[in-house]
Amino acid sequence: MKDFSRLRRAFSFFSLALAAAAFVPQATAQDPSREVVPEQLQAGAFIAPSNLTTLDSRLLFTAFHVRHGQELWVTGGPGEGATLLKDLRPGFQGSFPVGQLRWRGQVYFTANDGLAGLELWRTDGTPDGTSKVIDIRAGEEGSTPNAFTVFKDSLWFVAHDGASGFQLWRTGGDAESTSRVSSINAGPGAVVRQLTVAGGRMFFTATTPEHGHELWVTEGTPASTRLVRDIRPGPEDSGIQNLLAVGPDVYFTASDGVHGIELWKSDGTPQGTRLVADLAPGEAASRPAYLARLGRHVFFAAEDGRHGVELWKTDGTAKGTSMVRDIRGGRTGSFPSYLTELGGQLYFAATDGVAGVELWKSDGTAAGTTLVADLAPGAASSSPARFAVLDKQLWFSANDGSHGVEPWRTDGSRAGTRMAADIVAGSRDSNPLRFMRHGAGTFFVAEDAAGNERLWRLPAKGEPTLVGDRLAARLR
């Protein structure tokens, strides 16, 4: 579960605090026996920002400071720097905020104040307006709320009350309106995940001893919460993944035990839940991945056993499912990844076997599936990744072979594809990610020359600037 993975990564920062925050030492030219150690001496010298979330004119995020641990921070815009929003768990241990989602003028998140464990919190972007919503699981263990999803004018999430396992919950934003909705396999082993809203329903997956982990749906009440279909009959899981909402339907990947992992579709009814197409016939699996919508079709990468992993599309029927283009002829495959829609085009990373892994685009036809730019010329790969659509441009990370992994952007043309900034000069990587437009600038996380993840702002015109204080240099 993505939220649990984030929590695990967050807890790793506790170890960093005990180890003086994992700074990278460098020998000095004047005295190789001494080292320059970057330190978080200034109040705004945070590292490892994540969970960037806009709230009116402010940008909220989670970051680590050696004095406070992992906590919530806020910045108001250019020239204002960044400050600790509130030290929810005073001291260096940190409250580990995670899962931030803006709803009704507040940002909701999970945090641990050291007394109640990981529970549901909210903030309006001010210290006084930051408070715990409810303590679902009394004591230090916490209910670990995760998978925040807005559905039918409520905030839905998954949490563990200590007795019923991880179930569906919803809240109107306060303790009185917070309640458990589901009682699926109520007990310590219950697991609900993958909340996906499609039309007037919310699909999710859940586990029962009789059916294993399968597809469920709710219209928003306990009575309407039900198993959609036992896709792989019996207690074995069908391995449902990659839920994608398309109108009132949901597409996903699963195996019924006969066909291997293939593409499925559901309208929330047993009869309307079916295999779309068996691309790799029999027990072989085509393993569809990177599902994305473009117009009336769902696009995905899959392996049919003859062409390698290539780009496919479907209208939801077996007859209307076809390979878009065999980009790399033969059985090796072009391995399309990170499929992202922008302006009626689908952008993705792939290789045709001549150029390396580069940026491609497709309008859904074979003729309209073309290489955007060979950023690392020849067989070398620029390996585009971390795609984000900001206004009318696609932002991504890539390595052109000269500048290391840096931020890039494109309007879909070769001339309009260019490096946005060289954060770490030369061939070293800054590894940018979490691109976000806020105000008149683009914010993202990237490593500085010492390898510390920092927050950067790139204005519409000009050079990128560091948000927050610089790490102080100390000889030792």
Short mmCIF file of C-alpha atoms in Angstrom, two decimals:
data_model
loop_
_atom_site.label_atom_id
_atom_site.label_comp_id
_atom_site.label_asym_id
_atom_site.label_seq_id
_atom_site.Cartn_x
_atom_site.Cartn_y
_atom_site.Cartn_z
CA MET A 1 0.00 0.00 0.00
CA LYS A 2 1.48 3.35 -1.09
CA ASP A 3 0.60 5.14 2.13
CA PHE A 4 2.22 2.42 4.24
CA SER A 5 5.34 2.64 2.06
CA ARG A 6 5.48 6.38 2.73
CA LEU A 7 5.11 5.76 6.45
CA ARG A 8 7.96 3.26 6.38
CA ARG A 9 10.14 5.78 4.53
CA ALA A 10 9.14 8.47 6.99
CA PHE A 11 10.19 6.38 9.96
CA SER A 12 13.63 5.97 8.40
CA PHE A 13 14.22 9.66 9.18
CA PHE A 14 14.19 8.82 12.87
CA SER A 15 17.34 6.80 12.25
CA LEU A 16 18.77 9.73 10.31
CA ALA A 17 18.24 12.00 13.29
CA LEU A 18 20.13 9.63 15.54
CA ALA A 19 22.92 9.53 12.96
CA ALA A 20 23.16 13.34 12.59
CA ALA A 21 20.85 13.54 9.57
CA ALA A 22 22.89 11.65 6.95
CA PHE A 23 24.95 14.56 5.66
CA VAL A 24 27.63 13.95 3.05
CA PRO A 25 31.18 14.88 4.19
CA GLN A 26 33.73 16.19 1.70
CA ALA A 27 37.48 16.55 2.14
CA THR A 28 38.82 20.09 1.80
CA ALA A 29 41.46 20.96 -0.78
CA GLN A 30 43.50 22.82 1.82
CA ASP A 31 43.59 19.95 4.30
CA PRO A 32 42.45 16.51 3.02
CA SER A 33 42.42 15.20 6.59
CA ARG A 34 39.58 17.57 7.48
CA GLU A 35 36.02 17.46 6.19
CA VAL A 36 33.32 20.00 5.39
CA VAL A 37 30.14 18.82 7.08
CA PRO A 38 26.83 20.44 6.05
CA GLU A 39 24.75 21.09 9.16
CA GLN A 40 21.17 22.16 9.86
CA LEU A 41 22.16 25.03 12.12
CA GLN A 42 19.67 27.56 10.75
CA ALA A 43 15.97 27.36 11.52
CA GLY A 44 14.97 26.97 7.87
CA ALA A 45 17.65 24.48 6.85
CA PHE A 46 15.29 21.54 6.29
CA ILE A 47 15.96 18.53 4.06
CA ALA A 48 13.96 15.73 2.42
CA PRO A 49 10.78 17.70 1.60
CA SER A 50 7.80 15.59 0.46
CA ASN A 51 4.00 15.60 0.23
CA LEU A 52 3.84 19.07 -1.38
CA THR A 53 0.27 20.39 -1.07
CA THR A 54 -1.17 23.77 -2.05
CA LEU A 55 -3.45 25.63 0.36
CA ASP A 56 -4.54 29.04 -0.93
CA SER A 57 -1.37 31.13 -1.29
CA ARG A 58 0.68 28.75 0.80
CA LEU A 59 2.53 25.55 0.04
CA LEU A 60 2.57 22.91 2.77
CA PHE A 61 5.03 20.05 2.87
CA THR A 62 6.71 17.57 5.16
CA ALA A 63 10.43 18.00 5.84
CA PHE A 64 13.18 16.93 8.22
CA HIS A 65 15.18 19.14 10.57
CA VAL A 66 17.65 17.73 13.06
CA ARG A 67 16.07 19.70 15.92
CA HIS A 68 12.47 18.79 15.11
CA GLY A 69 12.55 15.53 13.17
CA GLN A 70 10.00 15.08 10.39
CA GLU A 71 7.28 17.77 10.68
CA LEU A 72 4.97 20.03 8.64
CA TRP A 73 6.48 23.12 6.99
CA VAL A 74 4.97 26.01 5.02
CA THR A 75 6.10 28.58 2.49
CA GLY A 76 4.09 31.52 1.23
CA GLY A 77 5.87 32.22 -2.04
CA PRO A 78 8.97 33.79 -3.56
CA GLY A 79 11.29 35.50 -1.14
CA GLU A 80 9.38 34.37 1.93
CA GLY A 81 11.48 31.33 2.72
CA ALA A 82 9.93 28.44 4.63
CA THR A 83 9.11 27.92 8.30
CA LEU A 84 8.12 25.08 10.54
CA LEU A 85 4.32 25.15 10.67
CA LYS A 86 3.98 23.41 14.03
CA ASP A 87 6.12 21.03 16.04
CA LEU A 88 3.43 18.40 16.64
CA ARG A 89 5.85 16.17 18.54
CA PRO A 90 8.39 18.46 20.23
CA GLY A 91 11.97 17.27 20.02
CA PHE A 92 14.01 15.49 17.38
CA GLN A 93 11.76 12.41 17.01
CA GLY A 94 9.20 14.06 14.71
CA SER A 95 5.51 13.42 14.11
CA PHE A 96 5.99 11.99 10.57
CA PRO A 97 3.09 13.73 8.76
CA VAL A 98 2.01 11.77 5.68
CA GLY A 99 -0.83 11.48 3.18
CA GLN A 100 -1.69 15.20 2.89
CA LEU A 101 -4.93 15.92 1.02
CA ARG A 102 -6.64 19.30 0.64
CA TRP A 103 -10.39 19.28 1.25
CA ARG A 104 -12.81 22.05 2.18
CA GLY A 105 -10.09 24.63 2.77
CA GLN A 106 -8.09 22.36 5.08
CA VAL A 107 -5.28 19.87 4.58
CA TYR A 108 -5.87 16.48 6.21
CA PHE A 109 -3.01 14.18 7.08
CA THR A 110 -1.78 11.46 9.41
CA ALA A 111 0.69 12.27 12.20
CA ASN A 112 1.98 11.02 15.55
CA ASP A 113 2.17 13.51 18.42
CA GLY A 114 3.95 10.97 20.64
CA LEU A 115 0.85 10.36 22.74
CA ALA A 116 -1.85 9.00 20.46
CA GLY A 117 0.17 7.27 17.73
CA LEU A 118 -0.56 7.86 14.04
CA GLU A 119 -4.00 9.49 13.88
CA LEU A 120 -6.04 11.87 11.72
CA TRP A 121 -5.09 15.58 11.78
CA ARG A 122 -5.99 18.70 9.84
CA THR A 123 -4.58 22.19 9.31
CA ASP A 124 -5.66 25.50 7.78
CA GLY A 125 -2.01 26.44 7.31
CA THR A 126 -1.58 28.19 10.67
CA PRO A 127 -0.21 26.84 13.97
CA ASP A 128 -3.45 27.56 15.84
CA GLY A 129 -5.48 25.96 13.08
CA THR A 130 -3.55 22.69 13.21
CA SER A 131 -5.20 20.05 15.38
CA LYS A 132 -6.04 16.39 15.74
CA VAL A 133 -9.43 15.45 14.27
CA ILE A 134 -9.99 12.25 16.26
CA ASP A 135 -8.13 9.56 18.18
CA ILE A 136 -9.64 6.45 16.58
CA ARG A 137 -7.42 3.93 18.35
CA ALA A 138 -6.74 4.92 21.94
CA GLY A 139 -3.15 4.57 23.11
CA GLU A 140 0.25 4.94 21.53
CA GLU A 141 -0.19 2.49 18.65
CA GLY A 142 -2.52 4.64 16.55
CA SER A 143 -5.06 3.81 13.83
CA THR A 144 -2.73 4.71 10.90
CA PRO A 145 -5.25 6.50 8.64
CA ASN A 146 -4.29 6.25 4.96
CA ALA A 147 -5.65 6.29 1.38
CA PHE A 148 -7.49 9.63 1.81
CA THR A 149 -10.17 9.97 -0.87
CA VAL A 150 -12.96 12.51 -1.38
CA PHE A 151 -16.30 10.78 -2.08
CA LYS A 152 -19.87 12.05 -1.79
CA ASP A 153 -18.98 15.19 0.16
CA SER A 154 -17.03 13.27 2.79
CA LEU A 155 -13.39 12.44 3.32
CA TRP A 156 -12.92 8.67 3.19
CA PHE A 157 -9.91 6.74 4.40
CA VAL A 158 -8.72 3.40 5.74
CA ALA A 159 -7.93 2.99 9.45
CA HIS A 160 -7.53 0.35 12.18
CA ASP A 161 -9.49 0.88 15.40
CA GLY A 162 -7.61 -1.91 17.17
CA ALA A 163 -10.37 -4.47 16.88
CA SER A 164 -11.80 -4.47 13.35
CA GLY A 165 -8.67 -4.40 11.21
CA PHE A 166 -8.14 -1.89 8.40
CA GLN A 167 -11.66 -0.84 7.40
CA LEU A 168 -13.35 1.97 5.49
CA TRP A 169 -13.96 5.16 7.47
CA ARG A 170 -15.36 8.56 6.60
CA THR A 171 -15.39 11.99 8.19
CA GLY A 172 -16.98 15.38 7.74
CA GLY A 173 -13.91 16.99 9.28
CA ASP A 174 -14.54 16.58 13.01
CA ALA A 175 -14.73 13.81 15.61
CA GLU A 176 -18.54 13.75 15.71
CA SER A 177 -18.87 13.07 11.98
CA THR A 178 -16.14 10.39 11.85
CA SER A 179 -17.38 6.81 11.69
CA ARG A 180 -16.46 3.36 10.44
CA VAL A 181 -18.40 2.31 7.32
CA SER A 182 -17.31 -1.26 6.61
CA SER A 183 -17.12 -4.41 8.71
CA ILE A 184 -15.48 -6.68 6.16
CA ASN A 185 -13.93 -9.71 7.83
CA ALA A 186 -13.93 -7.65 11.03
CA GLY A 187 -10.82 -8.62 12.93
CA PRO A 188 -7.08 -7.98 13.07
CA GLY A 189 -6.48 -9.47 9.60
CA ALA A 190 -8.91 -7.24 7.69
CA VAL A 191 -7.28 -5.18 4.92
CA VAL A 192 -9.05 -2.56 2.78
CA ARG A 193 -7.05 -0.65 0.16
CA GLN A 194 -6.96 0.91 -3.34
CA LEU A 195 -9.89 3.34 -2.92
CA THR A 196 -11.01 4.48 -6.39
CA VAL A 197 -14.04 6.69 -7.13
CA ALA A 198 -15.87 5.99 -10.40
CA GLY A 199 -19.15 7.79 -11.00
CA GLY A 200 -21.37 7.50 -7.95
CA ARG A 201 -19.49 4.55 -6.52
CA MET A 202 -16.24 3.93 -4.75
CA PHE A 203 -14.40 0.75 -5.64
CA PHE A 204 -11.78 -0.81 -3.41
CA THR A 205 -10.20 -4.15 -2.63
CA ALA A 206 -10.64 -6.10 0.59
CA THR A 207 -9.85 -9.48 2.14
CA THR A 208 -12.14 -12.20 3.47
CA PRO A 209 -11.29 -15.82 4.36
CA GLU A 210 -13.86 -17.11 1.87
CA HIS A 211 -12.85 -15.04 -1.15
CA GLY A 212 -9.30 -13.79 -0.58
CA HIS A 213 -8.45 -10.23 -1.67
CA GLU A 214 -11.09 -9.19 -4.21
CA LEU A 215 -13.00 -6.23 -5.68
CA TRP A 216 -15.60 -4.45 -3.53
CA VAL A 217 -17.79 -1.39 -4.02
CA THR A 218 -19.88 1.04 -1.97
CA GLU A 219 -22.42 3.75 -2.70
CA GLY A 220 -21.52 5.40 0.59
CA THR A 221 -23.43 3.43 3.22
CA PRO A 222 -22.70 0.25 5.21
CA ALA A 223 -25.67 -1.45 3.54
CA SER A 224 -24.39 -0.70 0.03
CA THR A 225 -20.86 -1.94 0.75
CA ARG A 226 -20.50 -5.30 -0.96
CA LEU A 227 -18.27 -7.74 -2.81
CA VAL A 228 -18.53 -7.09 -6.54
CA ARG A 229 -17.37 -10.50 -7.71
CA ASP A 230 -15.06 -13.27 -6.57
CA ILE A 231 -12.89 -13.10 -9.68
CA ARG A 232 -10.70 -15.99 -8.61
CA PRO A 233 -13.20 -18.28 -6.86
CA GLY A 234 -12.28 -19.50 -3.42
CA PRO A 235 -9.85 -18.15 -0.83
CA GLU A 236 -7.03 -17.34 -3.28
CA ASP A 237 -6.47 -13.70 -4.25
CA SER A 238 -7.06 -12.51 -7.81
CA GLY A 239 -4.17 -10.05 -7.43
CA ILE A 240 -6.16 -6.93 -8.30
CA GLN A 241 -3.97 -3.90 -9.06
CA ASN A 242 -3.86 -0.73 -11.19
CA LEU A 243 -7.43 0.51 -10.63
CA LEU A 244 -8.34 3.26 -13.11
CA ALA A 245 -11.69 5.07 -13.13
CA VAL A 246 -13.23 5.75 -16.54
CA GLY A 247 -16.67 7.29 -16.18
CA PRO A 248 -18.83 4.96 -14.05
CA ASP A 249 -16.53 1.99 -14.67
CA VAL A 250 -13.22 0.88 -13.27
CA TYR A 251 -10.45 -0.90 -15.16
CA PHE A 252 -7.91 -3.05 -13.34
CA THR A 253 -5.58 -6.00 -13.70
CA ALA A 254 -6.33 -9.40 -12.18
CA SER A 255 -6.08 -13.16 -12.64
CA ASP A 256 -9.05 -15.50 -12.39
CA GLY A 257 -6.73 -18.51 -12.06
CA VAL A 258 -7.35 -19.52 -15.66
CA HIS A 259 -6.13 -16.61 -17.79
CA GLY A 260 -3.16 -15.17 -15.92
CA ILE A 261 -2.89 -11.45 -15.11
CA GLU A 262 -4.96 -9.59 -17.72
CA LEU A 263 -7.07 -6.45 -18.10
CA TRP A 264 -10.53 -6.44 -16.50
CA LYS A 265 -13.42 -3.99 -16.32
CA SER A 266 -16.29 -3.54 -13.85
CA ASP A 267 -19.44 -1.42 -13.57
CA GLY A 268 -19.97 -2.50 -9.96
CA THR A 269 -22.19 -5.50 -10.71
CA PRO A 270 -21.21 -9.20 -10.89
CA GLN A 271 -22.40 -9.54 -14.49
CA GLY A 272 -20.71 -6.30 -15.49
CA THR A 273 -17.33 -7.42 -14.16
CA ARG A 274 -15.44 -9.22 -16.89
CA LEU A 275 -12.17 -9.91 -18.62
CA VAL A 276 -11.58 -7.33 -21.35
CA ALA A 277 -9.19 -9.39 -23.46
CA ASP A 278 -6.88 -12.38 -23.01
CA LEU A 279 -3.79 -10.92 -24.69
CA ALA A 280 -1.47 -13.74 -23.64
CA PRO A 281 -3.75 -16.76 -24.19
CA GLY A 282 -4.28 -19.35 -21.49
CA GLU A 283 -2.41 -19.25 -18.21
CA ALA A 284 0.25 -16.89 -19.58
CA ALA A 285 0.01 -13.31 -18.31
CA SER A 286 0.17 -10.13 -20.39
CA ARG A 287 0.57 -8.10 -17.17
CA PRO A 288 -0.98 -4.79 -18.27
CA ALA A 289 0.66 -1.81 -16.56
CA TYR A 290 0.67 2.01 -16.57
CA LEU A 291 -3.05 2.28 -17.35
CA ALA A 292 -4.04 5.73 -18.64
CA ARG A 293 -7.08 7.24 -20.31
CA LEU A 294 -7.01 9.11 -23.61
CA GLY A 295 -10.35 10.01 -25.16
CA ARG A 296 -12.64 6.97 -25.27
CA HIS A 297 -9.81 4.50 -24.82
CA VAL A 298 -7.68 3.09 -22.05
CA PHE A 299 -4.01 2.72 -22.95
CA PHE A 300 -1.55 0.40 -21.26
CA ALA A 301 1.69 -1.52 -21.70
CA ALA A 302 1.36 -5.30 -22.10
CA GLU A 303 3.10 -8.45 -23.35
CA ASP A 304 1.14 -10.71 -25.71
CA GLY A 305 3.86 -13.37 -25.98
CA ARG A 306 4.87 -12.38 -29.52
CA HIS A 307 5.89 -8.72 -29.54
CA GLY A 308 7.41 -8.10 -26.15
CA VAL A 309 5.99 -5.32 -23.95
CA GLU A 310 4.36 -2.77 -26.25
CA LEU A 311 1.69 -0.04 -26.21
CA TRP A 312 -1.94 -1.22 -26.36
CA LYS A 313 -5.38 0.40 -26.24
CA THR A 314 -8.94 -0.74 -25.59
CA ASP A 315 -12.48 0.59 -25.75
CA GLY A 316 -13.49 -1.95 -23.11
CA THR A 317 -14.28 -4.81 -25.48
CA ALA A 318 -12.14 -7.68 -26.75
CA LYS A 319 -12.80 -6.63 -30.36
CA GLY A 320 -11.80 -3.07 -29.57
CA THR A 321 -8.47 -4.04 -27.95
CA SER A 322 -5.37 -3.75 -30.13
CA MET A 323 -1.69 -2.94 -30.11
CA VAL A 324 -1.13 0.71 -31.02
CA ARG A 325 2.27 0.20 -32.60
CA ASP A 326 5.05 -2.37 -32.45
CA ILE A 327 7.62 0.28 -31.56
CA ARG A 328 10.49 -2.18 -31.30
CA GLY A 329 9.97 -5.00 -33.76
CA GLY A 330 10.49 -8.55 -32.57
CA ARG A 331 10.01 -10.15 -29.18
CA THR A 332 12.16 -7.77 -27.12
CA GLY A 333 9.59 -4.99 -26.74
CA SER A 334 9.87 -1.23 -26.29
CA PHE A 335 8.70 -1.27 -22.64
CA PRO A 336 6.43 1.81 -22.59
CA SER A 337 6.18 3.31 -19.12
CA TYR A 338 4.78 6.29 -17.19
CA LEU A 339 1.87 6.79 -19.61
CA THR A 340 0.59 10.36 -19.10
CA GLU A 341 -2.11 12.29 -20.99
CA LEU A 342 -1.56 15.91 -22.03
CA GLY A 343 -3.48 17.89 -24.63
CA GLY A 344 -4.97 14.91 -26.44
CA GLN A 345 -1.62 13.09 -26.61
CA LEU A 346 -0.22 10.28 -24.55
CA TYR A 347 3.39 10.71 -23.42
CA PHE A 348 5.58 7.87 -22.24
CA ALA A 349 9.12 6.53 -22.05
CA ALA A 350 10.13 3.75 -24.48
CA THR A 351 12.93 2.47 -26.71
CA ASP A 352 12.77 1.48 -30.37
CA GLY A 353 16.05 -0.40 -30.15
CA VAL A 354 17.94 2.31 -32.04
CA ALA A 355 17.62 5.16 -29.61
CA GLY A 356 17.73 4.25 -25.94
CA VAL A 357 14.86 4.82 -23.52
CA GLU A 358 13.55 8.23 -24.59
CA LEU A 359 10.40 10.38 -24.60
CA TRP A 360 7.61 9.31 -26.99
CA LYS A 361 4.08 10.46 -27.66
CA SER A 362 0.99 8.94 -29.28
CA ASP A 363 -2.39 10.12 -30.51
CA GLY A 364 -3.64 6.52 -30.39
CA THR A 365 -2.68 5.58 -33.94
CA ALA A 366 0.41 3.78 -35.24
CA ALA A 367 1.35 6.70 -37.50
CA GLY A 368 0.83 9.16 -34.67
CA THR A 369 3.12 7.29 -32.27
CA THR A 370 6.50 9.00 -32.56
CA LEU A 371 9.71 9.81 -30.76
CA VAL A 372 9.57 13.31 -29.26
CA ALA A 373 13.29 13.78 -28.74
CA ASP A 374 16.45 11.68 -28.48
CA LEU A 375 17.86 13.54 -25.48
CA ALA A 376 20.82 11.19 -25.03
CA PRO A 377 21.79 10.67 -28.70
CA GLY A 378 22.29 7.19 -30.06
CA ALA A 379 21.88 4.01 -28.05
CA ALA A 380 22.30 5.81 -24.71
CA SER A 381 19.16 6.40 -22.65
CA SER A 382 17.97 9.65 -21.12
CA SER A 383 15.44 7.54 -19.15
CA PRO A 384 12.57 10.04 -18.77
CA ALA A 385 10.65 9.54 -15.52
CA ARG A 386 8.63 11.27 -12.77
CA PHE A 387 6.17 12.78 -15.24
CA ALA A 388 3.95 15.65 -14.12
CA VAL A 389 1.49 17.74 -16.16
CA LEU A 390 1.74 21.43 -15.26
CA ASP A 391 -0.51 23.71 -17.29
CA LYS A 392 0.22 22.85 -20.93
CA GLN A 393 3.62 21.28 -20.43
CA LEU A 394 4.98 17.93 -19.36
CA TRP A 395 7.71 18.05 -16.72
CA PHE A 396 10.00 15.10 -16.14
CA SER A 397 13.47 14.05 -15.07
CA ALA A 398 16.03 12.95 -17.66
CA ASN A 399 19.77 12.61 -18.32
CA ASP A 400 21.09 13.88 -21.66
CA GLY A 401 24.52 12.38 -21.01
CA SER A 402 26.14 15.73 -20.19
CA HIS A 403 24.21 17.21 -17.29
CA GLY A 404 23.18 14.21 -15.20
CA VAL A 405 19.55 13.62 -14.16
CA GLU A 406 17.97 17.09 -14.17
CA PRO A 407 14.49 18.65 -14.63
CA TRP A 408 13.14 18.88 -18.19
CA ARG A 409 9.93 20.11 -19.76
CA THR A 410 8.24 19.77 -23.14
CA ASP A 411 5.29 21.09 -25.12
CA GLY A 412 5.39 17.96 -27.27
CA SER A 413 7.72 19.27 -29.98
CA ARG A 414 11.43 18.62 -30.35
CA ALA A 415 12.17 22.34 -30.27
CA GLY A 416 10.00 22.76 -27.20
CA THR A 417 11.76 20.01 -25.23
CA ARG A 418 14.52 21.46 -23.09
CA MET A 419 16.25 21.21 -19.76
CA ALA A 420 14.50 23.48 -17.25
CA ALA A 421 17.47 23.88 -14.89
CA ASP A 422 20.89 22.42 -14.12
CA ILE A 423 20.62 22.15 -10.34
CA VAL A 424 23.95 20.37 -9.85
CA ALA A 425 26.42 21.62 -12.44
CA GLY A 426 28.22 19.11 -14.60
CA SER A 427 27.40 15.44 -15.00
CA ARG A 428 26.25 14.86 -11.41
CA ASP A 429 22.58 14.10 -10.79
CA SER A 430 20.08 16.23 -8.91
CA ASN A 431 17.34 13.57 -9.33
CA PRO A 432 14.36 15.98 -9.41
CA LEU A 433 10.85 14.84 -8.50
CA ARG A 434 7.48 16.04 -7.17
CA PHE A 435 7.03 18.81 -9.74
CA MET A 436 4.23 21.20 -8.75
CA ARG A 437 2.96 24.54 -10.02
CA HIS A 438 2.26 27.06 -7.27
CA GLY A 439 1.74 30.75 -7.77
CA ALA A 440 3.96 32.02 -10.57
CA GLY A 441 6.60 29.34 -10.10
CA THR A 442 7.27 25.64 -10.40
CA PHE A 443 8.34 23.87 -7.23
CA PHE A 444 10.18 20.57 -7.09
CA VAL A 445 12.47 18.52 -4.92
CA ALA A 446 16.06 17.91 -6.04
CA GLU A 447 19.41 17.08 -4.52
CA ASP A 448 22.01 19.75 -3.90
CA ALA A 449 25.73 19.28 -4.56
CA ALA A 450 26.11 17.43 -1.24
CA GLY A 451 23.35 14.95 -2.06
CA ASN A 452 20.71 16.40 0.29
CA GLU A 453 17.15 16.61 -1.03
CA ARG A 454 16.05 20.26 -0.95
CA LEU A 455 13.03 22.27 -2.14
CA TRP A 456 13.54 24.49 -5.21
CA ARG A 457 11.47 27.13 -6.94
CA LEU A 458 11.82 27.94 -10.63
CA PRO A 459 10.10 31.17 -11.76
CA ALA A 460 8.58 31.55 -15.22
CA LYS A 461 11.73 33.45 -16.16
CA GLY A 462 15.01 33.19 -14.33
CA GLU A 463 17.12 30.73 -12.43
CA PRO A 464 16.00 28.23 -9.77
CA THR A 465 16.29 29.31 -6.15
CA LEU A 466 16.55 27.26 -2.98
CA VAL A 467 13.52 27.48 -0.69
CA GLY A 468 14.68 27.61 2.92
CA ASP A 469 18.06 28.24 4.49
CA ARG A 470 21.25 26.74 3.18
CA LEU A 471 23.01 24.10 5.20
CA ALA A 472 25.89 25.59 7.18
CA ALA A 473 29.41 24.34 6.44
CA ARG A 474 31.56 23.23 9.36
CA LEU A 475 35.06 21.80 9.39
CA ARG A 476 35.81 18.75 11.44
#
